Tab-separated table of C-alpha atoms in Angstrom:
chain	number	residue	atom	x	y	z
A	1	UNK	CA	-10.169	-1.607	-3.631
A	2	UNK	CA	-11.141	-5.163	-4.406
A	3	UNK	CA	-10.447	-4.518	-8.096
A	4	UNK	CA	-6.771	-4.960	-7.171
A	5	UNK	CA	-7.270	-8.666	-6.519
A	6	UNK	CA	-5.479	-10.732	-9.185
A	7	UNK	CA	-3.602	-7.662	-10.459
A	8	UNK	CA	0.174	-7.444	-10.449
A	9	UNK	CA	1.930	-4.484	-8.883
A	10	UNK	CA	3.282	-2.491	-11.842
A	11	UNK	CA	5.440	0.080	-10.064
A	12	UNK	CA	6.287	1.699	-6.750
A	13	UNK	CA	6.814	5.443	-6.627
A	14	UNK	CA	8.470	7.180	-3.672
A	15	UNK	CA	7.382	10.834	-3.566
A	16	UNK	CA	9.035	12.806	-0.756
A	17	UNK	CA	6.888	11.696	2.194
A	18	UNK	CA	4.360	9.340	0.608
A	19	UNK	CA	4.290	6.250	-1.593
A	20	UNK	CA	2.225	5.288	-4.627
A	21	UNK	CA	1.581	1.703	-5.650
A	22	UNK	CA	0.545	1.523	-9.311
A	23	UNK	CA	-1.430	-1.373	-10.785
A	24	UNK	CA	-1.669	-0.449	-14.510
A	25	UNK	CA	-4.694	1.751	-13.929
A	26	UNK	CA	-5.670	1.772	-10.265
A	27	UNK	CA	-3.327	3.547	-7.858
A	28	UNK	CA	-3.024	3.355	-4.088
A	29	UNK	CA	-1.419	6.442	-2.556
A	30	UNK	CA	-0.276	5.910	1.033
A	31	UNK	CA	0.193	9.171	2.929
A	32	UNK	CA	0.741	7.203	6.128
A	33	UNK	CA	3.884	5.199	5.351
A	34	UNK	CA	2.942	1.555	4.912
A	35	UNK	CA	4.718	-1.305	6.599
A	36	UNK	CA	6.046	-4.253	4.640
A	37	UNK	CA	5.687	-7.781	5.974
A	38	UNK	CA	7.603	-10.568	4.279
A	39	UNK	CA	6.387	-14.137	3.881
A	40	UNK	CA	8.639	-15.029	6.832
A	41	UNK	CA	6.884	-12.352	8.974
A	42	UNK	CA	9.799	-9.902	8.964
A	43	UNK	CA	8.316	-6.404	9.299
A	44	UNK	CA	10.001	-3.363	7.771
A	45	UNK	CA	8.911	0.226	8.321
A	46	UNK	CA	9.641	3.496	6.532
A	47	UNK	CA	13.363	4.419	6.563
A	48	UNK	CA	14.526	0.994	7.776
A	49	UNK	CA	17.323	-0.652	5.810
A	50	UNK	CA	15.858	-2.821	3.056
A	51	UNK	CA	12.395	-1.202	3.131
A	52	UNK	CA	12.530	0.360	-0.324
A	53	UNK	CA	14.087	-2.731	-1.867
A	54	UNK	CA	11.412	-4.927	-0.293
A	55	UNK	CA	8.613	-2.814	-1.777
A	56	UNK	CA	10.281	-2.715	-5.192
A	57	UNK	CA	10.805	-6.486	-5.087
A	58	UNK	CA	6.999	-6.802	-5.045
A	59	UNK	CA	6.794	-5.372	-8.584
A	60	UNK	CA	5.205	-8.068	-10.714
A	61	UNK	CA	3.657	-9.791	-7.678
A	62	UNK	CA	-0.095	-10.371	-7.796
A	63	UNK	CA	-2.488	-9.158	-5.091
A	64	UNK	CA	-4.045	-12.239	-3.519
A	65	UNK	CA	-6.505	-10.510	-1.160
A	66	UNK	CA	-7.241	-7.217	0.557
A	67	UNK	CA	-8.170	-6.801	4.190
A	68	UNK	CA	-9.897	-3.594	5.237
A	69	UNK	CA	-9.993	-3.429	9.018
A	70	UNK	CA	-10.811	-0.585	11.400
A	71	UNK	CA	-7.106	0.014	12.081
A	72	UNK	CA	-5.423	-0.882	8.749
A	73	UNK	CA	-5.757	-1.683	5.064
A	74	UNK	CA	-3.554	-4.597	3.988
A	75	UNK	CA	-2.736	-5.764	0.482
A	76	UNK	CA	-1.633	-9.384	0.620
A	77	UNK	CA	0.392	-10.684	-2.276
A	78	UNK	CA	0.796	-14.191	-3.617
A	79	UNK	CA	3.828	-15.644	-1.931
A	80	UNK	CA	2.846	-14.317	1.486
A	81	UNK	CA	4.163	-10.729	1.566
A	82	UNK	CA	1.894	-7.862	2.577
A	83	UNK	CA	1.815	-4.078	2.524
A	84	UNK	CA	-0.293	-2.470	5.260
A	85	UNK	CA	-1.350	1.143	5.748
A	86	UNK	CA	-2.301	2.051	9.292
A	87	UNK	CA	-5.619	3.811	9.857
A	88	UNK	CA	-4.866	4.536	13.521
A	89	UNK	CA	-5.297	8.218	14.379
A	90	UNK	CA	-1.825	8.336	15.960
A	91	UNK	CA	-0.193	7.272	12.674
A	92	UNK	CA	-1.817	9.859	10.391
A	93	UNK	CA	0.571	12.469	8.978
A	94	UNK	CA	-2.176	14.542	7.374
A	95	UNK	CA	-5.945	14.583	6.857
A	96	UNK	CA	-6.031	11.092	5.291
A	97	UNK	CA	-3.988	7.907	5.515
A	98	UNK	CA	-4.539	6.750	1.957
A	99	UNK	CA	-6.307	7.416	-1.305
A	100	UNK	CA	-7.328	4.759	-3.780
A	101	UNK	CA	-8.012	5.770	-7.383
A	102	UNK	CA	-9.937	3.149	-9.357
A	103	UNK	CA	-9.423	2.374	-13.007
A	104	UNK	CA	-12.700	4.207	-13.698
A	105	UNK	CA	-11.416	7.332	-11.948
A	106	UNK	CA	-13.411	7.004	-8.717
A	107	UNK	CA	-11.667	7.863	-5.461
A	108	UNK	CA	-11.847	6.165	-2.066
A	109	UNK	CA	-10.208	7.972	0.862
A	110	UNK	CA	-9.484	6.743	4.384
């Protein structure tokens, strides 16, 4: 997933009950709905007012760093916003929380 560092978010795709973040090649598919955290620490979750707009407003923003922790994967963007996918068992909606497809076509699943 570290190949996303210094890449801008190209598009956000909402597909029924999951979200795809596209980076002109690599794609992060979040089956567990990610949370959005603004630079001012406001947290928005799936179906909250402003959630979709907040994610779409990140289009063009560059990934500054990625944190992979036991309970979450967080993409932190320049400017201070972040998108985090929970890896907690209680938050899973299916067999995996996320899938990352690299530019080379390799897949990482959590």
